[in-house]
Coordinates of C-alpha atoms and ligand atoms in Angstrom, one line a residue:
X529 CA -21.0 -5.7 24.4
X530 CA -17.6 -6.0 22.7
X531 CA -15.4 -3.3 22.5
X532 CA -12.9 -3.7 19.2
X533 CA -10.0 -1.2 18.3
X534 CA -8.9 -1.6 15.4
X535 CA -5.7 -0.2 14.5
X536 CA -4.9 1.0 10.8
X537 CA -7.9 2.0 8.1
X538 CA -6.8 0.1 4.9
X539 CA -8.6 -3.0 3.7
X540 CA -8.1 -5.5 6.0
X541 CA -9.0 -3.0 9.1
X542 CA -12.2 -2.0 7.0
X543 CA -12.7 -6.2 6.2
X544 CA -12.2 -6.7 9.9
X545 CA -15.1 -4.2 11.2
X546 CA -17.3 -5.3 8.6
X547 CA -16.6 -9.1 9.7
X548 CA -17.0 -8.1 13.3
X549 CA -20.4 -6.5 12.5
X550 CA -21.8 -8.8 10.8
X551 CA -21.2 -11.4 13.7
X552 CA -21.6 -9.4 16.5
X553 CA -24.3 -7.1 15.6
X554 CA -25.4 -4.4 17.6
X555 CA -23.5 -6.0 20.3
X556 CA -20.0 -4.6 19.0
X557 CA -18.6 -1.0 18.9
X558 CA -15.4 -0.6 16.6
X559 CA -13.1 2.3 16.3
X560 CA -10.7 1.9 13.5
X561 CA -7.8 4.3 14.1
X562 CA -5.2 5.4 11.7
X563 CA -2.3 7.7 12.2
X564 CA -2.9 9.6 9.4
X565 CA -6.1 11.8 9.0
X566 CA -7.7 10.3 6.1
X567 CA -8.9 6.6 5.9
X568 CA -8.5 3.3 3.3
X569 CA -4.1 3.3 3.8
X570 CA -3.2 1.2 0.9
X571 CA -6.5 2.1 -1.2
X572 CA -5.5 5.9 -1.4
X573 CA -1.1 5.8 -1.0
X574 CA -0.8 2.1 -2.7
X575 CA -2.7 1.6 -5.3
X576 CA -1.9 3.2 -8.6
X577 CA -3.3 6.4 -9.6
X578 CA -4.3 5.3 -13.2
X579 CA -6.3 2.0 -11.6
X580 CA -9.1 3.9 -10.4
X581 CA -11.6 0.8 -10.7
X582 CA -9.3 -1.2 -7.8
X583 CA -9.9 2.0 -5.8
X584 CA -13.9 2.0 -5.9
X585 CA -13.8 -0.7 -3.4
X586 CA -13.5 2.3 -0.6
X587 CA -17.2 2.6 -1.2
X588 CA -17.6 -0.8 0.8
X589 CA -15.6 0.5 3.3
X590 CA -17.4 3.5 3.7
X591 CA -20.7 1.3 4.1
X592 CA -19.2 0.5 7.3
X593 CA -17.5 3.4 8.7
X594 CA -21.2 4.8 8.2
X595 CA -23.0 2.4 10.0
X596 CA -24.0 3.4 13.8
X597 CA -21.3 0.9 15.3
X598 CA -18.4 1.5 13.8
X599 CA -16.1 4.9 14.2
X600 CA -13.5 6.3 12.6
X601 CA -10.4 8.2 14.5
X602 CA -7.9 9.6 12.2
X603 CA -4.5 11.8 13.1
X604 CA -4.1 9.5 16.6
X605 CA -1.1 7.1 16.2
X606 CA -0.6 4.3 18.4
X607 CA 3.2 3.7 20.1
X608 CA 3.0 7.6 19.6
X609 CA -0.1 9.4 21.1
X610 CA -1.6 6.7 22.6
X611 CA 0.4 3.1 23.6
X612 CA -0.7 -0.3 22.7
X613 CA -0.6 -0.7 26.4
X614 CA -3.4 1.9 26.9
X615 CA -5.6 0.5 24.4
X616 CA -4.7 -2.3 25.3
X617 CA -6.7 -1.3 28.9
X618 CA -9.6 0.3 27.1
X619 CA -10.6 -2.2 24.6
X620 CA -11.6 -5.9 24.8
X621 CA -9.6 -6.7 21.6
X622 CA -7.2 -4.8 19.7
X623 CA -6.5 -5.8 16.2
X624 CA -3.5 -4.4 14.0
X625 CA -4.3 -3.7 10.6
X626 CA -1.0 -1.6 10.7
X627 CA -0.2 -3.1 6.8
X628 CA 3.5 -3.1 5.7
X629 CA 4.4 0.4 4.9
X630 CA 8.2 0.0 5.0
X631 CA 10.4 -0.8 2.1
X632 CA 13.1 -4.3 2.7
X633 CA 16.0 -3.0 2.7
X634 CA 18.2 -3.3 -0.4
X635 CA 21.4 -4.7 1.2
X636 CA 24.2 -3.5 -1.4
X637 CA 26.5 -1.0 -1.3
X638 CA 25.8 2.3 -2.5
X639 CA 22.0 2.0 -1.7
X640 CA 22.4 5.0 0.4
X641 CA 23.4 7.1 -2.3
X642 CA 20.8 9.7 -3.6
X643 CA 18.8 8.7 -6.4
X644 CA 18.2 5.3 -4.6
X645 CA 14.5 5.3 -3.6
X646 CA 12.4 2.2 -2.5
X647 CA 8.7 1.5 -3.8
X648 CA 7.7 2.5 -0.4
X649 CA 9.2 5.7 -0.9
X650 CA 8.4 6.5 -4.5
X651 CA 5.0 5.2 -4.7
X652 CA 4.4 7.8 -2.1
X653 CA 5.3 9.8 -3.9
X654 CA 2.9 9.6 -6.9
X655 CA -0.1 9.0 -4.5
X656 CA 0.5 12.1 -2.1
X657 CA 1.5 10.2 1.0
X658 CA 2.2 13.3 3.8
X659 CA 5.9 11.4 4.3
X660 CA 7.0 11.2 0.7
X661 CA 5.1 13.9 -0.6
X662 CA 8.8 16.0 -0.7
X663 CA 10.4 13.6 -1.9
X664 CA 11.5 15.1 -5.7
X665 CA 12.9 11.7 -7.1
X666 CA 15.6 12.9 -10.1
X667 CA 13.4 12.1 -13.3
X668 CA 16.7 13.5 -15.7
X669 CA 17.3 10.3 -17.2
X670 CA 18.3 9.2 -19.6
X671 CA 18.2 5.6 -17.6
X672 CA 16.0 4.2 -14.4
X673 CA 16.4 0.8 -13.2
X674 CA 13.6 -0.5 -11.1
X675 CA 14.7 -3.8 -9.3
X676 CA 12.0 -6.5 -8.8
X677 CA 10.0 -8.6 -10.8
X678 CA 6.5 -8.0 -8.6
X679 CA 3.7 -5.9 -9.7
X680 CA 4.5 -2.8 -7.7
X681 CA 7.5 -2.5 -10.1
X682 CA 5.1 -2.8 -12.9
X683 CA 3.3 0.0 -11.2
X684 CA 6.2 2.1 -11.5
X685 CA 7.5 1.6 -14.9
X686 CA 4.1 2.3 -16.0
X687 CA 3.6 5.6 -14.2
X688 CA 7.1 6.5 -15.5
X689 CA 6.4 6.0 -19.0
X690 CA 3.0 6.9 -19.6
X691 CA 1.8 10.4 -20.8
X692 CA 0.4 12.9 -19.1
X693 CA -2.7 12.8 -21.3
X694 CA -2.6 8.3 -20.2
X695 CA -2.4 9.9 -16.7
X696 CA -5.2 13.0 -16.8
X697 CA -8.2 11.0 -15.3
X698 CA -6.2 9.3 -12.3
X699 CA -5.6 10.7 -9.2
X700 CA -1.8 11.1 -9.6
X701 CA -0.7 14.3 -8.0
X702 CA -0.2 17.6 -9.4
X703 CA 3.3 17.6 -7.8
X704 CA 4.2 14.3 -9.3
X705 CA 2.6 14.8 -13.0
X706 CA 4.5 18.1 -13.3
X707 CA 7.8 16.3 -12.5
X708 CA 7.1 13.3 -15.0
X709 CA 5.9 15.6 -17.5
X710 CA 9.3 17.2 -17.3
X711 CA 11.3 13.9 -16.7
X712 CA 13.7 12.6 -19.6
X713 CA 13.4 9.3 -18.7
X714 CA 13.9 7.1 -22.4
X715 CA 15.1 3.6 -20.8
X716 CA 13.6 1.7 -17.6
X717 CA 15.3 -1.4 -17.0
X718 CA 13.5 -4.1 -15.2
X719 CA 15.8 -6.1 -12.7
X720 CA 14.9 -9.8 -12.3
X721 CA 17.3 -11.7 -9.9
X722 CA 15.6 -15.1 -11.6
X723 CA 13.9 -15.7 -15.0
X724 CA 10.5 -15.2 -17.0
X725 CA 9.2 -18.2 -15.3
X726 CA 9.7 -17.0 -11.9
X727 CA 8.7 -13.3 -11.7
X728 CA 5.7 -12.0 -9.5
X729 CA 3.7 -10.3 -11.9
X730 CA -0.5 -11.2 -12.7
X731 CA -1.5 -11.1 -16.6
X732 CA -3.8 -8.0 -16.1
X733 CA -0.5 -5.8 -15.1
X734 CA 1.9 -6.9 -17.1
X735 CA -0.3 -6.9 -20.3
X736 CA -0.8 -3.2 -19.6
X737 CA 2.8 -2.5 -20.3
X738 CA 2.2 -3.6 -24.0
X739 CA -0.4 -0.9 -24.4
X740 CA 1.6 2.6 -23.6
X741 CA 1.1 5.2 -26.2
X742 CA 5.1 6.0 -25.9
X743 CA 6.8 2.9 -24.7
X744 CA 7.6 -0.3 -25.8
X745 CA 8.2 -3.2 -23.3
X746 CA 11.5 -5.2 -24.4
X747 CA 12.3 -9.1 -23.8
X748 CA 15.1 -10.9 -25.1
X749 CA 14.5 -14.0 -26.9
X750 CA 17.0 -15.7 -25.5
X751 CA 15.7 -15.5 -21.7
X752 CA 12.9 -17.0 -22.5
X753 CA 12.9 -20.8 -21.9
X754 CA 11.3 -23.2 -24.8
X755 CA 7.4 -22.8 -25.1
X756 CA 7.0 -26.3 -24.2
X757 CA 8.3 -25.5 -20.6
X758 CA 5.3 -23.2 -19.6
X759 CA 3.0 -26.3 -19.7
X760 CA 4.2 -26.8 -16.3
X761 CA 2.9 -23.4 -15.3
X762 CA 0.3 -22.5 -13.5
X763 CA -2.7 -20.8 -15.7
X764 CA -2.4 -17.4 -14.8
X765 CA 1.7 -17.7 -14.9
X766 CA 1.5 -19.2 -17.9
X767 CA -0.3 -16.0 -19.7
X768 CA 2.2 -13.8 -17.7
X769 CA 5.2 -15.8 -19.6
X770 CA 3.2 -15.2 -23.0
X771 CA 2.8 -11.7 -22.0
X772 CA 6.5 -11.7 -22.0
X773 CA 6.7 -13.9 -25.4
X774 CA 4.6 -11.0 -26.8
X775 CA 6.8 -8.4 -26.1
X776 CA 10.0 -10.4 -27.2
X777 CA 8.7 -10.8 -30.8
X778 CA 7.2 -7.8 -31.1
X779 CA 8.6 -4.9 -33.7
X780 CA 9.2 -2.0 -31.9
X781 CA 6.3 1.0 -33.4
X782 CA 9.1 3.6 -32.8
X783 CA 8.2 4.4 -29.6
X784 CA 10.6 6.8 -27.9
X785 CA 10.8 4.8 -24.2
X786 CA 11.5 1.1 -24.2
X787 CA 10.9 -0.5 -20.8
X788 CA 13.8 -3.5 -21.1
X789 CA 13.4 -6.5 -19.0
X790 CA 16.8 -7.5 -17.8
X791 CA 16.4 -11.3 -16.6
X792 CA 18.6 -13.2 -14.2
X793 CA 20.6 -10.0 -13.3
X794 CA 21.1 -9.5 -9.4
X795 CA 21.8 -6.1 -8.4
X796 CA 25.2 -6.6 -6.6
X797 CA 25.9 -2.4 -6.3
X798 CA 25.1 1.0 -7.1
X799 CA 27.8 3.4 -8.4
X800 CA 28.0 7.2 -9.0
X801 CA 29.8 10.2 -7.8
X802 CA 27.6 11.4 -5.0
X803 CA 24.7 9.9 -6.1
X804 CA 23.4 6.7 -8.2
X805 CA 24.9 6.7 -11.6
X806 CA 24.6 3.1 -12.5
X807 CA 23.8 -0.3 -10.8
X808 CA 26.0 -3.0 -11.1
X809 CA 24.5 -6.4 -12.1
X810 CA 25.8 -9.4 -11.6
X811 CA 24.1 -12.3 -13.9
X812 CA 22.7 -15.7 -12.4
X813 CA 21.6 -18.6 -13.8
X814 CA 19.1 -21.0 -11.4
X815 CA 19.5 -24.2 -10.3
X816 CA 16.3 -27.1 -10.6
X817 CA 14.6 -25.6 -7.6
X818 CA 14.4 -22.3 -9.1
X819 CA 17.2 -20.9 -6.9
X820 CA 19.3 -18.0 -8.4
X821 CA 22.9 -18.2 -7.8
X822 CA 25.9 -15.8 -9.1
X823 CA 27.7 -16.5 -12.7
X824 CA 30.7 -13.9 -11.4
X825 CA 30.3 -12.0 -15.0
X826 CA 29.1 -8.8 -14.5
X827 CA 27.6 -5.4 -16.5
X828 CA 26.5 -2.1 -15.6
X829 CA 23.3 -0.5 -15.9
X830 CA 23.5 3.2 -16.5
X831 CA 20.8 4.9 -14.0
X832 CA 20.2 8.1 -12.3
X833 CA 17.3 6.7 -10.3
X834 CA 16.8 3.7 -9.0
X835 CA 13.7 2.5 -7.7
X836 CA 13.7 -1.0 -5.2
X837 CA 10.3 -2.9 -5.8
X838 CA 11.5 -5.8 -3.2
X839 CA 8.6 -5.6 -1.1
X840 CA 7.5 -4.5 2.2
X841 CA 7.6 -4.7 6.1
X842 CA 5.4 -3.8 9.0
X843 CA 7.4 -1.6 11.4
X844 CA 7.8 -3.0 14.6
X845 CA 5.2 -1.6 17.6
X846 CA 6.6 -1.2 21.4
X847 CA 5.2 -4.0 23.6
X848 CA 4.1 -6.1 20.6
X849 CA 6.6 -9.6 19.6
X850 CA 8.0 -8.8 16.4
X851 CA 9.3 -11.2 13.6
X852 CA 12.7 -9.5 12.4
X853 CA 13.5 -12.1 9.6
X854 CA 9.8 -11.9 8.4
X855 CA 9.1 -8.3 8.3
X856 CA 6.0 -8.8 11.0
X857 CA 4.4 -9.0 14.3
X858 CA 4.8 -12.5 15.3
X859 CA 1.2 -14.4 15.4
X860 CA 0.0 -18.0 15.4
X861 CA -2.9 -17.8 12.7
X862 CA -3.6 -14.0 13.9
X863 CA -3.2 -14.1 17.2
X864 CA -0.1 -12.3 19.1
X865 CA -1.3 -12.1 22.8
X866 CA -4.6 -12.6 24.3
X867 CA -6.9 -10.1 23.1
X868 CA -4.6 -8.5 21.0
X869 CA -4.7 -10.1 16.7
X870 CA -3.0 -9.0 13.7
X871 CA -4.4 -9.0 10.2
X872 CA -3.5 -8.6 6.5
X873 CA 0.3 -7.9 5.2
X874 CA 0.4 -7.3 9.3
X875 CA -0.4 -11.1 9.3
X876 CA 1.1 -12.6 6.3
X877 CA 3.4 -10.2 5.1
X878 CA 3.3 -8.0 1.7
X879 CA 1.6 -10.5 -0.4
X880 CA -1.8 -11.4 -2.1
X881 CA -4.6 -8.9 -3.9
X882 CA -6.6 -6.4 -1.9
X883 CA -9.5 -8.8 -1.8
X884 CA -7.1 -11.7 0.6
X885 CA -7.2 -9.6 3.4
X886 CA -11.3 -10.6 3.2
X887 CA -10.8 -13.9 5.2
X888 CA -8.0 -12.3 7.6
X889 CA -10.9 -10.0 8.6
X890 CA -13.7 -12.9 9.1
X891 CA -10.8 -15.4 11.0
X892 CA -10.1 -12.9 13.7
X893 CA -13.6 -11.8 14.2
X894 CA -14.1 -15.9 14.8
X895 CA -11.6 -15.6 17.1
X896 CA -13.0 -12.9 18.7
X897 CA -16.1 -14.5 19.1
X898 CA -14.5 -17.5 20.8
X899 CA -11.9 -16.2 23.3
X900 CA -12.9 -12.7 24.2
X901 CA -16.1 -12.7 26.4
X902 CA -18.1 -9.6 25.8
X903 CA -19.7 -7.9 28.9
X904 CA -15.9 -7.2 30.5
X905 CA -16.3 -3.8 32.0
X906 CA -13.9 -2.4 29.7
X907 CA -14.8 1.4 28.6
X908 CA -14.3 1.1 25.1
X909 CA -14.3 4.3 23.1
X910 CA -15.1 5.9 26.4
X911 CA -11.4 5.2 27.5
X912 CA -10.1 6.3 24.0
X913 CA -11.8 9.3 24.1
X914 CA -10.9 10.1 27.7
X915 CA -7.1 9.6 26.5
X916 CA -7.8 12.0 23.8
X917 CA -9.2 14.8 25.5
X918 CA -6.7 14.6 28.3
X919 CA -3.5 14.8 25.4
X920 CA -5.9 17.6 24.1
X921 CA -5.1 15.5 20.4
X922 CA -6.7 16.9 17.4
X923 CA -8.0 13.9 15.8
X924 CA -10.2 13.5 12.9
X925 CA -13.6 11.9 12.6
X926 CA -15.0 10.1 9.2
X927 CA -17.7 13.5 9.0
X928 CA -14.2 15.5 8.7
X929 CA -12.6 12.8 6.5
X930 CA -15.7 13.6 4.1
X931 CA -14.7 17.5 4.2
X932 CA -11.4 16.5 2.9
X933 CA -12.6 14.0 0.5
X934 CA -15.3 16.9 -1.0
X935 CA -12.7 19.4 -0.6
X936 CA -10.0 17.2 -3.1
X937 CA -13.2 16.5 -5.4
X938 CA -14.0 20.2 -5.6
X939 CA -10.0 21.0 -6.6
X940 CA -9.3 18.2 -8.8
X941 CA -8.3 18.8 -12.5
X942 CA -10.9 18.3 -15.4
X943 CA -11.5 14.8 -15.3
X944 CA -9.7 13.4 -12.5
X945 CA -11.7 11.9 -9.5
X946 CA -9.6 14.3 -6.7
X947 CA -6.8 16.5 -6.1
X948 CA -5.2 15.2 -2.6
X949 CA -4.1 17.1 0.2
X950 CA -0.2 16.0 0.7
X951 CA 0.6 17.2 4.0
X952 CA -1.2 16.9 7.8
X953 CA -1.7 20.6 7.6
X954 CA -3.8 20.6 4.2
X955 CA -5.6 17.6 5.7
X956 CA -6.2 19.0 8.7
X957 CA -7.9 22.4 7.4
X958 CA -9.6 20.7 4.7
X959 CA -11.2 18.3 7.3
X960 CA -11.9 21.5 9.9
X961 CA -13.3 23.6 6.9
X962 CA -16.7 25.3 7.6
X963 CA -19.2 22.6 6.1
X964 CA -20.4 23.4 2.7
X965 CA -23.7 21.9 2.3
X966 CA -23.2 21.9 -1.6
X967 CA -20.3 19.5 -0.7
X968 CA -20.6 17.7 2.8
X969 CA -22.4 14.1 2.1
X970 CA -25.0 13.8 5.1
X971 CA -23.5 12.8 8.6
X972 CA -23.5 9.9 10.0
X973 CA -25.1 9.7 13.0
X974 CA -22.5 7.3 14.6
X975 CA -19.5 9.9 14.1
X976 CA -18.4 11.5 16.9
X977 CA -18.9 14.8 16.6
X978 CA -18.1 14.9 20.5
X979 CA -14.4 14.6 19.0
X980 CA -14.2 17.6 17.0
X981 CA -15.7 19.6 19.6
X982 CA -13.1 18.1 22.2
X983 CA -15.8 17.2 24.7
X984 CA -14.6 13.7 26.6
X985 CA -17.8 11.8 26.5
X986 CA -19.4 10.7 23.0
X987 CA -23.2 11.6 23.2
X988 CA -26.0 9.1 23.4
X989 CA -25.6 5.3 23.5
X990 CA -22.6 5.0 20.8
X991 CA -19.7 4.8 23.0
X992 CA -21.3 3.1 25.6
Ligands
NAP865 P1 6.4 -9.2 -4.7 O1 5.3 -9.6 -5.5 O2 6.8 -10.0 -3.5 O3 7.7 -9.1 -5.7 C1 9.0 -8.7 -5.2 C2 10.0 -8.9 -6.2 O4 11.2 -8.5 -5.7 C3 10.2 -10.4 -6.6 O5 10.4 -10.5 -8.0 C4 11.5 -10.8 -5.9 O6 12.2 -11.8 -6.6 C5 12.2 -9.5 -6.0 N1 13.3 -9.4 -5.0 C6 13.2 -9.6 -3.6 N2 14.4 -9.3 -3.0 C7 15.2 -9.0 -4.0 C8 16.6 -8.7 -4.1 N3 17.3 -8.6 -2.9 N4 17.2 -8.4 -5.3 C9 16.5 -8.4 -6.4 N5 15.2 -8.8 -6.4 C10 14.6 -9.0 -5.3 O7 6.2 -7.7 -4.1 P2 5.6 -6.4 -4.6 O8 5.8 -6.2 -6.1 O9 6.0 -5.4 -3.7 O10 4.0 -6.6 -4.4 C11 3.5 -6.8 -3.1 C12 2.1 -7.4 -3.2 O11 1.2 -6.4 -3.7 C13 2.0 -8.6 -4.2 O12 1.1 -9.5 -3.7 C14 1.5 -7.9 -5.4 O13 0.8 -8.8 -6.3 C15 0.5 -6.9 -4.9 N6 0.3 -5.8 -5.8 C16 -0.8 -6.0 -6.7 C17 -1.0 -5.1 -7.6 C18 -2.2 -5.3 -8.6 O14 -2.9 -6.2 -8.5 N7 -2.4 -4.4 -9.5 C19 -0.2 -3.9 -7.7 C20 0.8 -3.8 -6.9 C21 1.1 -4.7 -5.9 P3 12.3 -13.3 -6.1 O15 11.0 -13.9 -6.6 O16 13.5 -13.8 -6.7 O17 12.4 -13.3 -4.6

């Protein structure tokens, strides 16, 4: 037997336990443990509300949090309630799926003036993350910049300019629609640092953005180098840049928002009387490796909000080597210490779709398999839930996760998929709730309902 923590529920934790299973068998036991009390991390808080079809892929994961091997412990966070150290003890391998929740700083001055919120931060927002839930961005336009040419600024313009009718069947929250419904937003300006050529953006996404009932995407002609220059691009690039070509001759349909892409423009500071008025841009030009480099001119962008799309980092964890300048636990293909693995944006950093986190998931199981013996005496789940009990910690099982997720069914607007819960509290009484049985899916019989009922030992042969 092989006793696996897993640490952090989004896809590549899920893509880990499923890889794990399928080469161990009925000779593994997994928990996957998240700090918050609902599972699938960048499924549910990253991904945006109106792409609901991305989001079905948590019915894969549920496949395996279901089967009889695998367990799900929400509400216990590691470096908090319990230390890496301690799991460390309890578990044969321990494997951080801890993603990269944490904006990159935007190093200019006045990014600590209100009104200057990273994607991190905002996305939150929109999705009901318990941190950012609060967070009441100002929407009183008239002008937003959003710096970065990736897709999570795509992400944003687009929930900031669509209507609330474009946004009625995703799972945005209540709090959030309210507040854009009301917002005055008319111009979001796109920040590139370097050109059409060089932005971070897939077809799919940024063709969206030319399909808004109210907005109009706007390109300059003159950033965009000659057609015969995108020949060198790769396919999908390629249709990105025509994407942008599409935009720039379009005629504008009279839309009342345009969403202006403002290329080789570094943000260089953000001004305003107590809080962001406008950013100022300083424009680049790149040299023949694609490198941006300052012209010295300079022009301001008028913005009340300003939303950083720069990308992410994975917070550092006590007792685990940390890469500062890369933003993640320091690894040699996975592997930090003996018996102790990193996967996914943990891994590689804030890059790739939800589906390159599949392979992290199967390499570190193969590691797994070949330097972590099974049969080491180590109590597994046992040990977790001794922990548990001791700290009297409320944590919450995947049969209480499915209370919550009935419970934001039952609640959500007229064709919208859920209403989330934004805080730990909701959560917490959604996922204690007396059962329903018009709304609880059948248990599982691998969830530890020993948890719940705070009794120290799992029963029968699952946490053995
Ligand atoms: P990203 O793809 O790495 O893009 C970050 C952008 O920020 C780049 O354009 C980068 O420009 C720019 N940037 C970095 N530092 C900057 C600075 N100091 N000043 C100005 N600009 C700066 O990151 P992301 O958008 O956060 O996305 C993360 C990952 O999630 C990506 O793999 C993305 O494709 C994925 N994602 C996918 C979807 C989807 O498929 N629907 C949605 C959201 C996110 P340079 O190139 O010049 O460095």
């Amino acid at each position: 037997m092989r006793h696996v923590a897993v640490v952090g529920s989004g896809p590549a934790g899920y893509y880990t336990a499923e890889a794990a299973q399928k080469r161990f068998g009925d000779a593994v036991r997994i928990d996957i443990i998240d700090r918050l009390p609902v599972p699938y991390g960048l499924i549910r808080f990253g991904v945006a509300p109106d792409h609901q079809s991305i989001k079905g892929v948590s019915r894969r994961y549920e496949q395996v949090a279901l089967s009889d091997n695998v367990r799900f412990v929400g509400n216990l966070e590691i470096g908090r309630d319990v230390s890496i150290a301690e799991l460390a003890d309890c578990y044969d391998a321990v494997v951080l799926a801890t993603g990269a929740p944490v904006d990159r700083p935007l190093a200019v001055p006045g990014s600590d003036l209100p009104g200057v919120i990273g994607s991190a931060a905002f996305v939150g927002w929109y999705n009901g993350h318990p941190d950012w839930a609060a967070l009441a961005p100002p929407l009183g336009g008239p002008g937003a910049v959003i710096i970065g040419n990736g897709n999570v600024a795509l992400d944003v313009a687009r929930i900031l300019a669509k209507t609330p009718d474009e946004l009625a069947a995703s799972d945005i929250c209540a709090h959030a629609l309210a507040a854009l419904e009301a917002a005055t937003i008319t111009r979001i300006t796109i920040l590139g640092r370097r050109g059409p050529h060089q932005i971070a953006m897939t077809p799919k996404e940024l063709g969206e953005l030319g399909t808004l009932t109210r907005a109009a995407p706007v390109v300059d002609p003159a950033d965009l180098p000659p057609p015969d220059a995108d020949a060198a691009l790769d396919p999908g690039q390629r249709k990105s840049v025509q994407h942008l070509r599409d935009f720039a001759a379009a005629a504008r349909a009279g839309q009342p928002i345009e969403i202006l892409f403002d290329f080789f423009a570094s943000p260089v500071a953000i001004e305003g009387d107590g809080r962001a008025e406008r950013v100022i841009v300083e424009e680049t030009r790149l040299d023949d490796q694609g490198r941006a480099s300052g012209t010295g001119r300079r022009h301001a962008v008028a913005a009340g909000l300003v939303v950083s799309c720069i990308g992410y980092q994975t917070p550092p964890l006590a007792g685990v080597p940390y890469d500062q300048g890369r933003g993640r636990f320091e690894n040699e293909d996975g592997r930090i210490l003996p018996g102790l693995y990193c996967v996914g944006w943990a891994r590689r950093g804030p890059s790739g779709t939800i589906g390159t986190n599949r392979p992290d998931g199967q390499a570190v199981a193969d590691r797994i398999a070949a330097e972590v013996p099974g049969g080491s005496g180590r109590p597994g789940r046992t040990g977790l839930d001794r922990l548990i009990a001791a700290r009297g910690l409320d944590v919450v099982t995947f049969r209480d996760w499915q209370r919550i997720e009935a419970a934001e069914a039952a609640r959500a607007r007229a064709g919208a998929p859920r209403e989330k819960f934004v805080s730990i509290p909701e959560l917490i009484a959604a996922a204690r709730a007396d059962d329903d049985p018009r709304l609880i899916p059948p248990a599982s019989p691998a969830i530890g309902a020993h948890l719940a009922s705070g009794a120290a030992r799992p029963p029968g042969p699952v946490g053995e």
